[in-house]
Tab-separated table of N, CA and C in Angstrom:
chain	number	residue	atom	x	y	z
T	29	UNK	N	0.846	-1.176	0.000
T	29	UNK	CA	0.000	0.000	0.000
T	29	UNK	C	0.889	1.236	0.000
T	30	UNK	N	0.940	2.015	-0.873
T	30	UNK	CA	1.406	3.302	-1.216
T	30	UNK	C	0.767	4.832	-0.486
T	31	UNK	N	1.863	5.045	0.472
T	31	UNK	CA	0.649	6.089	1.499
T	31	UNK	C	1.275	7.516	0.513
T	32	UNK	N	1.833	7.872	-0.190
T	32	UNK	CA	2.761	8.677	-0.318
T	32	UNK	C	2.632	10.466	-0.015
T	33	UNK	N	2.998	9.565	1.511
T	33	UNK	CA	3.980	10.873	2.366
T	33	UNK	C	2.396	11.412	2.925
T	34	UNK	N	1.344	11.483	2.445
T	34	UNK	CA	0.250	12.139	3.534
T	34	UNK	C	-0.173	11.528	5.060
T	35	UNK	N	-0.507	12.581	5.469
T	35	UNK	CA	-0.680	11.834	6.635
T	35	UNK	C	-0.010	12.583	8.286
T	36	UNK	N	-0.277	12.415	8.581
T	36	UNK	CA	0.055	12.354	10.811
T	36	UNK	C	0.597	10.844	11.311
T	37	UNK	N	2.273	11.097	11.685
T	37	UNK	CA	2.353	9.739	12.382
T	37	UNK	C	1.690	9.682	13.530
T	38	UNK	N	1.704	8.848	14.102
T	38	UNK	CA	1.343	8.759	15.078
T	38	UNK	C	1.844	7.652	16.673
T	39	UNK	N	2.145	7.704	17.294
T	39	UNK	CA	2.936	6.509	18.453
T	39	UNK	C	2.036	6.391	19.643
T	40	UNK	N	1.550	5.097	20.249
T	40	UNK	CA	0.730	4.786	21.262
T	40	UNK	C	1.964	3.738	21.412
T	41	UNK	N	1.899	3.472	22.903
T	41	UNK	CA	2.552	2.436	23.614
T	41	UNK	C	1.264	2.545	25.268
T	42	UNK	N	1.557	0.799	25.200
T	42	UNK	CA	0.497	0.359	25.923
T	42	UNK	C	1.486	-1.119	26.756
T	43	UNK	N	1.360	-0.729	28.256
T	43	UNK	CA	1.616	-2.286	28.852
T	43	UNK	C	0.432	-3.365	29.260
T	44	UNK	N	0.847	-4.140	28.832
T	44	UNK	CA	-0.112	-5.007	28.964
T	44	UNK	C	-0.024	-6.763	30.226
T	45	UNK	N	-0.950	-7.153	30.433
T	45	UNK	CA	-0.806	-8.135	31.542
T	45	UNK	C	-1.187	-9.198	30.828
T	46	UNK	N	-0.532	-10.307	30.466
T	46	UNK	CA	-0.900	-11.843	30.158
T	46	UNK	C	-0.729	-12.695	31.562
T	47	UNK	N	-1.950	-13.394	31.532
T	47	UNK	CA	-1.957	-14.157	33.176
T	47	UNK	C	-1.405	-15.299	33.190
T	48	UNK	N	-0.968	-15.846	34.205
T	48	UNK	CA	-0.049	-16.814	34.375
T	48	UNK	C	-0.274	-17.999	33.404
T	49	UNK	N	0.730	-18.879	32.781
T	49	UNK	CA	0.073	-19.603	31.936
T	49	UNK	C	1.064	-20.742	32.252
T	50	UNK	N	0.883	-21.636	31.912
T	50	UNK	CA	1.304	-23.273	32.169
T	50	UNK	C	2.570	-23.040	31.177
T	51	UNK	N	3.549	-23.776	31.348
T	51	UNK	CA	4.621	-24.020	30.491
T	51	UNK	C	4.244	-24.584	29.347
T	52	UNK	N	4.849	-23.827	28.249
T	52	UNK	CA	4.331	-23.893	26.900
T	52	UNK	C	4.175	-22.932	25.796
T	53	UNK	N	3.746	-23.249	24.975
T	53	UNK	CA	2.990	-21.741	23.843
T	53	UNK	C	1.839	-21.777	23.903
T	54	UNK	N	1.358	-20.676	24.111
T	54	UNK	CA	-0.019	-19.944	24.113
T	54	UNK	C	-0.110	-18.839	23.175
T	55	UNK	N	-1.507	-19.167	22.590
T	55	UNK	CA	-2.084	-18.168	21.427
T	55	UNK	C	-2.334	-17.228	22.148
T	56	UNK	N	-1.789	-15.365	21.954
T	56	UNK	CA	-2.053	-14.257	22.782
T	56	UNK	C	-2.801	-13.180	21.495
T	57	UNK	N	-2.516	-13.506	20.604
T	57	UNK	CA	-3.086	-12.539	19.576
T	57	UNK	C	-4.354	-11.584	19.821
T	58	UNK	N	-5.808	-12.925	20.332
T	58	UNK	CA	-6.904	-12.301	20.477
T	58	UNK	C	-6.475	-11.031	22.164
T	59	UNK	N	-5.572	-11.328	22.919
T	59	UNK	CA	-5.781	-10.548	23.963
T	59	UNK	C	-4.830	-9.433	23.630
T	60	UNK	N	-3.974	-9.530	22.671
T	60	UNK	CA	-3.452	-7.585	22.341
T	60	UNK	C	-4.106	-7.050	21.572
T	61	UNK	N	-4.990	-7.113	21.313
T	61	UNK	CA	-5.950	-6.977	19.638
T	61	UNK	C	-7.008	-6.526	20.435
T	62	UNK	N	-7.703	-7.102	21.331
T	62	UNK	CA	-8.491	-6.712	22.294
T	62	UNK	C	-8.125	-5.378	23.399
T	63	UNK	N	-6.759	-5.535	23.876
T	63	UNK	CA	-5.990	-4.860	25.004
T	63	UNK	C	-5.958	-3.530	23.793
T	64	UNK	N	-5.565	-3.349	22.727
T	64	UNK	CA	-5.239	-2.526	21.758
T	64	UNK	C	-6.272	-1.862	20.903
T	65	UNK	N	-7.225	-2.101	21.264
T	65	UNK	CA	-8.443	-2.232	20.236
T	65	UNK	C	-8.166	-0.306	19.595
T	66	UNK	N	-8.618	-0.054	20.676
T	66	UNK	CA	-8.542	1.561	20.506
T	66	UNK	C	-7.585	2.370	19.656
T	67	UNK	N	-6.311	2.246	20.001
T	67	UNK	CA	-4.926	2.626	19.565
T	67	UNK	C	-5.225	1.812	17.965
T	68	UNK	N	-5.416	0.706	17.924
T	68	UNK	CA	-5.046	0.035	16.491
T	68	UNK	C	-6.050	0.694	15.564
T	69	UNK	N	-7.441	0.914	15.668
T	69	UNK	CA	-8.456	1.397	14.941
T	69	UNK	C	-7.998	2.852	14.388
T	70	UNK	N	-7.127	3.514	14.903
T	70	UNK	CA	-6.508	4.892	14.635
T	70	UNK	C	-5.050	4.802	13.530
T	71	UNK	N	-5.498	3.349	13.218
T	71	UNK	CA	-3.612	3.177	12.243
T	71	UNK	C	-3.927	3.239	10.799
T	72	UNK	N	-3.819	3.358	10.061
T	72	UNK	CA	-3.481	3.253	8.664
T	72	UNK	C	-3.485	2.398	7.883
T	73	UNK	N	-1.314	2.350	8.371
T	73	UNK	CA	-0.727	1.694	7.908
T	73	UNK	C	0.373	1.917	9.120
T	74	UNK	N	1.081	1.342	9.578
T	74	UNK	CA	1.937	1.222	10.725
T	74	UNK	C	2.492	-0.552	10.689
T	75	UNK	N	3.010	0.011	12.073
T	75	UNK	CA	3.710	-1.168	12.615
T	75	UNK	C	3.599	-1.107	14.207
T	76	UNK	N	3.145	-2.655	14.648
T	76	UNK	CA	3.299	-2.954	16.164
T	76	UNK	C	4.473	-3.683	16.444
T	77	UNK	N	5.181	-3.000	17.980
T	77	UNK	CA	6.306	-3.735	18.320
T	77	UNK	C	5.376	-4.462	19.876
T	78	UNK	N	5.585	-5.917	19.756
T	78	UNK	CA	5.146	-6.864	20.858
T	78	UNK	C	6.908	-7.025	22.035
T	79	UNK	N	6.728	-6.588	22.943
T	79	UNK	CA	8.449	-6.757	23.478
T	79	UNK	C	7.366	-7.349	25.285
T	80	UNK	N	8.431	-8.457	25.339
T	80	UNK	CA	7.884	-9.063	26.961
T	80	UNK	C	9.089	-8.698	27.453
T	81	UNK	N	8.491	-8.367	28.712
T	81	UNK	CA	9.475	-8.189	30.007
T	81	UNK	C	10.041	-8.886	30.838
T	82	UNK	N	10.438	-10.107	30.275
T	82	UNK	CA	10.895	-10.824	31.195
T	82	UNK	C	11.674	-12.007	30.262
T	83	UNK	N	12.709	-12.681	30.898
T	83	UNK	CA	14.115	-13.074	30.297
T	83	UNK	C	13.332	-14.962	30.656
T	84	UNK	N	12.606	-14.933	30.828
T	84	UNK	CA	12.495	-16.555	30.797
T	84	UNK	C	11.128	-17.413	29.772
T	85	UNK	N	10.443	-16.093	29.411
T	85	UNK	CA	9.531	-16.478	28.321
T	85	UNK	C	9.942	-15.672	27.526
T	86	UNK	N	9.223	-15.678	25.745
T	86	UNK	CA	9.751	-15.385	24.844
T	86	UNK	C	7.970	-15.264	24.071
T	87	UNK	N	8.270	-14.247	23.430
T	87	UNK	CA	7.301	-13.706	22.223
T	87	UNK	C	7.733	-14.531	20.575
T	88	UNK	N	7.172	-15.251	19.777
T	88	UNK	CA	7.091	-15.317	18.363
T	88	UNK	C	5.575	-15.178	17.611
T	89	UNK	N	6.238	-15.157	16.365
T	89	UNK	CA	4.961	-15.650	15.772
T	89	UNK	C	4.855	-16.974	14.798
T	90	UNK	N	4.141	-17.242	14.781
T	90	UNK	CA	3.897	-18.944	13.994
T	90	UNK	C	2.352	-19.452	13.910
T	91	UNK	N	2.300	-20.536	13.468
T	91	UNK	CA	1.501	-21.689	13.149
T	91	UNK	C	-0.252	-20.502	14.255
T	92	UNK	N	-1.131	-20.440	13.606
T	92	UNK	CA	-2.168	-20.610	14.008
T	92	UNK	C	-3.135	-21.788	13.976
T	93	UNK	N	-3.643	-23.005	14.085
T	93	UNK	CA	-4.524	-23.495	13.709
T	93	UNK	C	-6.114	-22.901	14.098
T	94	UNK	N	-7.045	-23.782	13.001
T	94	UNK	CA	-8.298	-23.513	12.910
T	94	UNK	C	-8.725	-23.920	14.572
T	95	UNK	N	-9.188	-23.586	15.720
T	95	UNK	CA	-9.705	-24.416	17.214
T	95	UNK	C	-10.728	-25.053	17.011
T	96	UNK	N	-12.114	-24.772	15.659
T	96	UNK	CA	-12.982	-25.527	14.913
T	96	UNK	C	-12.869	-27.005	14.454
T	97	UNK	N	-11.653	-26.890	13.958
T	97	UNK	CA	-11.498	-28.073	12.055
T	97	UNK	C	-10.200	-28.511	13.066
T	98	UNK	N	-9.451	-27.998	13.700
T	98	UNK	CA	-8.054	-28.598	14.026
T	98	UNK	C	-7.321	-28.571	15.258
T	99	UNK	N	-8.608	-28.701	16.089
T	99	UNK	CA	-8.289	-28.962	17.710
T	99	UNK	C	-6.942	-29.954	17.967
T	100	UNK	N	-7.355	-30.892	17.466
T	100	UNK	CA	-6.239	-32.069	17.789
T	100	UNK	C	-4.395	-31.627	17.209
T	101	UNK	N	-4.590	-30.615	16.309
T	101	UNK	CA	-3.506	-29.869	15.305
T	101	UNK	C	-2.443	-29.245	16.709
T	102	UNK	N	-3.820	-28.570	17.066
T	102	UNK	CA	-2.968	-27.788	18.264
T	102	UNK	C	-2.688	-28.404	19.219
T	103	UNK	N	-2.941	-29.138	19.622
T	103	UNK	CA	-2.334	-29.891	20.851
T	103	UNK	C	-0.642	-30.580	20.509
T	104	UNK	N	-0.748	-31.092	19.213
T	104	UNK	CA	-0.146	-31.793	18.533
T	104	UNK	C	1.210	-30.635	18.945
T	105	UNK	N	0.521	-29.157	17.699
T	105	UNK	CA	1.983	-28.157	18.159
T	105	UNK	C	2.383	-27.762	19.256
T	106	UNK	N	1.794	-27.303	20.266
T	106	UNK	CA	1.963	-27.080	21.358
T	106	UNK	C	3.463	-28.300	22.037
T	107	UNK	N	2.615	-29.842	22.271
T	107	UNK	CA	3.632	-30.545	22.617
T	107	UNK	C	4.787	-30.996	21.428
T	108	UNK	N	4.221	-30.658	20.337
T	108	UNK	CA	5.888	-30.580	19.567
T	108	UNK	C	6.844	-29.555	19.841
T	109	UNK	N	6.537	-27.992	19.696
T	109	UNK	CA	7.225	-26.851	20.189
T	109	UNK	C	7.952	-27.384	21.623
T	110	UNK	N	7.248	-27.921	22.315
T	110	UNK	CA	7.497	-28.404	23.680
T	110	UNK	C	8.790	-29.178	23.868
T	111	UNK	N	8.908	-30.146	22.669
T	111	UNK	CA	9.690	-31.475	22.521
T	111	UNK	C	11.122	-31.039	22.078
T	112	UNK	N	10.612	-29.859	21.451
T	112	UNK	CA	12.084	-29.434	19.984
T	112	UNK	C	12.765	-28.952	21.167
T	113	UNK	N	11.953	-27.698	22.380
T	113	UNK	CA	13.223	-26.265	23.010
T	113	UNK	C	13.345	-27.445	23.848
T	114	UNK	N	13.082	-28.476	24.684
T	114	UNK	CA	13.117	-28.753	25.054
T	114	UNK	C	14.406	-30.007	24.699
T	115	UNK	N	14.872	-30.234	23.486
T	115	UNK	CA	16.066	-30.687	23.353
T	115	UNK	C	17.159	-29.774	23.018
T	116	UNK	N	16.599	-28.345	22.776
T	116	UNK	CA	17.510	-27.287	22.180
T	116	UNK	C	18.522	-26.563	24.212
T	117	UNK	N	17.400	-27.041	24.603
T	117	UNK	CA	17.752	-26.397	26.404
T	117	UNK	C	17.391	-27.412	27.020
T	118	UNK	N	17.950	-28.516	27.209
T	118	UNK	CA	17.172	-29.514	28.171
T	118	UNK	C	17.504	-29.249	29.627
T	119	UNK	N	16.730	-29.781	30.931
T	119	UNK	CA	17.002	-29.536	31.746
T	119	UNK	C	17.839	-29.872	32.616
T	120	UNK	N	18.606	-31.304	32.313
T	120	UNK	CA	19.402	-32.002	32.736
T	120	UNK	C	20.919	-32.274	32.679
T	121	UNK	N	20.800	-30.543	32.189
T	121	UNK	CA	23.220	-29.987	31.636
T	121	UNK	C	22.777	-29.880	33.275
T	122	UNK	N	24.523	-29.542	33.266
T	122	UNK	CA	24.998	-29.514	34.429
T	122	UNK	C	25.335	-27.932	34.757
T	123	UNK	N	23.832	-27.565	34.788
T	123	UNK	CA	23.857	-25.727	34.704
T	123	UNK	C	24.610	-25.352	36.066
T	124	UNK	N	25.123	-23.955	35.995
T	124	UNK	CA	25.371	-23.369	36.883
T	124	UNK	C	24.488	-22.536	37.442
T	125	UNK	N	24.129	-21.790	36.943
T	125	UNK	CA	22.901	-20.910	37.213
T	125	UNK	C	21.750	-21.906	38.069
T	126	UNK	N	21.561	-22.082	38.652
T	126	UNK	CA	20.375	-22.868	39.707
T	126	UNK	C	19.532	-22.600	40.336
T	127	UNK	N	19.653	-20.912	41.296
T	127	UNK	CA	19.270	-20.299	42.436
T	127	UNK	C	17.976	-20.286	42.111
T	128	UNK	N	17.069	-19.813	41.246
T	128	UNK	CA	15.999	-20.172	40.971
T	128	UNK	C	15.147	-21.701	40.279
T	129	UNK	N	15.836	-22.363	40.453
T	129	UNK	CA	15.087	-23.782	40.383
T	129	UNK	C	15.901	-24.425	38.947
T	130	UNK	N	15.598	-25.861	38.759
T	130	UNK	CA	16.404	-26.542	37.472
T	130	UNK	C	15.345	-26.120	36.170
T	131	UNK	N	14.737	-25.420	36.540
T	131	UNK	CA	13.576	-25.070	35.135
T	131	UNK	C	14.472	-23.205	34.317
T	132	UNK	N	15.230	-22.695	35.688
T	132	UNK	CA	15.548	-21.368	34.989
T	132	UNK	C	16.171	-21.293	33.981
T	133	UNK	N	17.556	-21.799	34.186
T	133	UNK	CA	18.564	-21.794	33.293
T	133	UNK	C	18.312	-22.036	32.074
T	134	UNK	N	17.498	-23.126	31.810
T	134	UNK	CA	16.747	-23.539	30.379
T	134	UNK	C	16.077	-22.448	29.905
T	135	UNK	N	15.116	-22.268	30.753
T	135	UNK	CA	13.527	-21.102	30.656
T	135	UNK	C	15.010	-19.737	29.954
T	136	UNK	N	15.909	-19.039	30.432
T	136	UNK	CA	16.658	-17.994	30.208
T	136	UNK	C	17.153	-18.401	28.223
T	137	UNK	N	17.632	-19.772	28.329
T	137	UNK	CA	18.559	-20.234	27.238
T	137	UNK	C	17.235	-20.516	26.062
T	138	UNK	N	16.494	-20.815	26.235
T	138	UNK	CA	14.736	-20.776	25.219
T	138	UNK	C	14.588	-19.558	24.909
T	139	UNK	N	14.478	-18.678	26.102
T	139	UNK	CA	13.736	-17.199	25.034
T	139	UNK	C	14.916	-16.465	24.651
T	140	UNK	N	16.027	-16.741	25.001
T	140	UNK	CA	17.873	-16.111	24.189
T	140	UNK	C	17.186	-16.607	22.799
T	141	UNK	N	17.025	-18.218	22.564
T	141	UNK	CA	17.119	-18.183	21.170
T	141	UNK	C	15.578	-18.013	20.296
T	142	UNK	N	14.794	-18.192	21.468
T	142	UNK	CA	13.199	-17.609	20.804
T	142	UNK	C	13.206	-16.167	20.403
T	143	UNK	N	13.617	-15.049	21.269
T	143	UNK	CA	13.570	-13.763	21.508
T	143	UNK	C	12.861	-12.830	22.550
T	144	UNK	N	12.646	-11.754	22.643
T	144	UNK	CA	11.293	-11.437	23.119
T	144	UNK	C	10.810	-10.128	22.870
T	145	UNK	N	11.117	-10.171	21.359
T	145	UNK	CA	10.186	-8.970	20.402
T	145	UNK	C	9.712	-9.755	19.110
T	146	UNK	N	8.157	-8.997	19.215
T	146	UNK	CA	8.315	-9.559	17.460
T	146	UNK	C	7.711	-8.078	17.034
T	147	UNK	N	7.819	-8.153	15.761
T	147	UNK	CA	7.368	-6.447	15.166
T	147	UNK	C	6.168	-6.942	14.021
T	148	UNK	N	4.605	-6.027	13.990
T	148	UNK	CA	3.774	-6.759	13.463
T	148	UNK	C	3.358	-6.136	12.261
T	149	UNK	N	3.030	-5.726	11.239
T	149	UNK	CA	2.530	-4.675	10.570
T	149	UNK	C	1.121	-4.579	10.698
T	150	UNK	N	0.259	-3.126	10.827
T	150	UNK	CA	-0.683	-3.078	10.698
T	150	UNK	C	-1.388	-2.363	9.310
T	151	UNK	N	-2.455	-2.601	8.779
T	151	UNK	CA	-2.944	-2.079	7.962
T	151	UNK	C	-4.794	-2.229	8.089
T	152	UNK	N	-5.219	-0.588	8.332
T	152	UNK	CA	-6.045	-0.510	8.433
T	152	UNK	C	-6.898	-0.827	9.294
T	153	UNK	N	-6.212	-0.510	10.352
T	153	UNK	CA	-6.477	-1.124	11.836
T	153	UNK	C	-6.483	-2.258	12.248
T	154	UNK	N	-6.061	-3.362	11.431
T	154	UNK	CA	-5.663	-4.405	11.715
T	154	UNK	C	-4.385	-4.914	11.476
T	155	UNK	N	-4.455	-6.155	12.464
T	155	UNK	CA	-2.711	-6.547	12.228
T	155	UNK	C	-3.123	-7.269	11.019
T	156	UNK	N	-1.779	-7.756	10.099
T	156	UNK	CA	-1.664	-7.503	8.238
T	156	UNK	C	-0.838	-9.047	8.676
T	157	UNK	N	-0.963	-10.243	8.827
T	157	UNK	CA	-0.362	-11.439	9.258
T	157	UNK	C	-1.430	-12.039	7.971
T	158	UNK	N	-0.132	-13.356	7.650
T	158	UNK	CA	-0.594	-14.540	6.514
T	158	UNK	C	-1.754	-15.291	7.384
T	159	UNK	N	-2.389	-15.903	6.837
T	159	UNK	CA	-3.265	-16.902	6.974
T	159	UNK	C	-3.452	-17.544	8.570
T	160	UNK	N	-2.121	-17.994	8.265
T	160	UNK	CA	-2.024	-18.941	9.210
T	160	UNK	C	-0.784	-18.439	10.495
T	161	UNK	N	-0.761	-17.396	10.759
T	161	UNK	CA	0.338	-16.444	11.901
T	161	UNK	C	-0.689	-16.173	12.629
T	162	UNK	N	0.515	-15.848	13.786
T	162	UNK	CA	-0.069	-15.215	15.163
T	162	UNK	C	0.700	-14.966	15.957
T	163	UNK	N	0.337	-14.680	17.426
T	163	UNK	CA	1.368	-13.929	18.351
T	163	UNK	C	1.613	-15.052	19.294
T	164	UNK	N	2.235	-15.898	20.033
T	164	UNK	CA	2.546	-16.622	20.584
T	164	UNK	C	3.424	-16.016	21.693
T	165	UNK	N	2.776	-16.372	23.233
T	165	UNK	CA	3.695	-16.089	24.288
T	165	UNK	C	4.173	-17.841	24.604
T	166	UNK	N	5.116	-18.085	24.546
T	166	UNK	CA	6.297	-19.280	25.167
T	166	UNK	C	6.651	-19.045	26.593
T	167	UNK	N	5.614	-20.102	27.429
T	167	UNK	CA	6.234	-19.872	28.430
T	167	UNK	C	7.294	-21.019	29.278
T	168	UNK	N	8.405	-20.336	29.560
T	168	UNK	CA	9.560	-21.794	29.520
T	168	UNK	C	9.910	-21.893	31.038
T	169	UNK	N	9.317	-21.719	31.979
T	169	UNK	CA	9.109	-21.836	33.303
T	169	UNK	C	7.854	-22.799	33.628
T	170	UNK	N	7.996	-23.714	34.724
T	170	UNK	CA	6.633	-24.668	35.539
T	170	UNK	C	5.912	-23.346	35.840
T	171	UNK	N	6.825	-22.574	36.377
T	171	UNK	CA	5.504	-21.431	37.321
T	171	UNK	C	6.198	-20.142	37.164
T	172	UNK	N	5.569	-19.650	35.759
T	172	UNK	CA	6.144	-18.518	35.737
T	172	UNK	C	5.514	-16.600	36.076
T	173	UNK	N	4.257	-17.391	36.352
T	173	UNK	CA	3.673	-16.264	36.973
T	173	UNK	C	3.112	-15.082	35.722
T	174	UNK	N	2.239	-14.075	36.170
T	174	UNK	CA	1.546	-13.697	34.777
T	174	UNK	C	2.929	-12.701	34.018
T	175	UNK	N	2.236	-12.206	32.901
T	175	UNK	CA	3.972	-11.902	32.148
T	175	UNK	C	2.880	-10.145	31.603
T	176	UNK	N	4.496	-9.567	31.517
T	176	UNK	CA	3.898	-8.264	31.123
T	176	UNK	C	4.739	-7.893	29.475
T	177	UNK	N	3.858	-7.443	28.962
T	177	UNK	CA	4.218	-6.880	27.718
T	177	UNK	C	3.705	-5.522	27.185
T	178	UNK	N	5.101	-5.186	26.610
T	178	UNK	CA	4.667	-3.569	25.883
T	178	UNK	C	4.496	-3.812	24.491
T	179	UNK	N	3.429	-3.120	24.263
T	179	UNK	CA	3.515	-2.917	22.944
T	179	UNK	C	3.040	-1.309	22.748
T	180	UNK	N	4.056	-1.322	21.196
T	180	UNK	CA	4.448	0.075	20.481
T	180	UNK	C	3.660	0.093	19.207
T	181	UNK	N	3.032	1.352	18.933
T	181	UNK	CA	2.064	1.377	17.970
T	181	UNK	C	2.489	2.824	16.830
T	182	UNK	N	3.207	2.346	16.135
T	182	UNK	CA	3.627	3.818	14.932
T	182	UNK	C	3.168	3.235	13.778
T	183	UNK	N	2.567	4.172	13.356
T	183	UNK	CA	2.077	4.764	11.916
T	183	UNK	C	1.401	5.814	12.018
T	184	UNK	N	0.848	5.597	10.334
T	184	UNK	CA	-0.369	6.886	9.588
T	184	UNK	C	-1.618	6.995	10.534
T	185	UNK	N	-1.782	8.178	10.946
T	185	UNK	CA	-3.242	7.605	11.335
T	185	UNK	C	-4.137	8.438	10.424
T	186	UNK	N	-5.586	7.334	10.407
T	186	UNK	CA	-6.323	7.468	9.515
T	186	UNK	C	-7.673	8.851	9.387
């Protein structure tokens, strides 16, 4: 989409609370979209930055399935994602890091190589994702307690 050059940027930043969630990936999309509703309806064409605050879970985006047509899909990814970091960081090196339990050191070494930004484009007040994307919080702790995230909102506004 060709904005050329008209327009008011514009920047909203918003923190947000995701509640404690079981070790794993969890679909968060519908709750920044919701948390954001306001700010996003005012975009154009922009871009959202998703950044979590905390060094033991990790933000991506990936695989949505249908929860209709492909319940069993997701379970499937969930404990595959589960299986892969889980040989990429297993829990059973001979970490140093300990003071917080044999789940940290891993939980730290997962979102190093997961991350914990993703950047989204929006268009037209909505986020602009393929088919099958979404926002995924990874959480790589037994008990990691609820997680906070900022998100950054620049573009055109409409």
């Amino acid at each position: 989409m060709a904005t050329g050059g008209e327009g008011v940027t514009v920047w909203y930043q918003r923190e947000i609370t995701i509640q404690a969630k079981r070790r794993g990936c969890h679909y968060i999309s519908d709750d920044i979209l919701k948390a954001c509703k306001e700010e996003l309806s005012k975009i154009k064409v922009g871009v959202a930055n998703i950044h979590i605050k905390h060094t033991s879970a990790s933000i991506i985006l990936n695989e949505v399935v249908s929860f209709n047509t492909r319940c069993f899909d997701l379970i499937f990814f969930r404990t595959d994602m589960e299986m892969v970091l889980n040989k990429l960081a297993p829990e059973n090196l001979n970490y140093k890091h300990t003071l917080e339990g044999p789940d940290d050191m891993p939980a730290h070494a997962k979102a190093a190589i997961m991350g914990s930004s993703v950047s989204v484009p929006i268009t037209n007040g909505q986020f602009n994702l393929g088919t099958w994307q979404g926002v995924w919080l990874c959480e790589h702790r037994d008990s990691g307690g609820s997680r906070k995230l900022v998100v950054t909102i620049n573009g055109l506004k409409k």
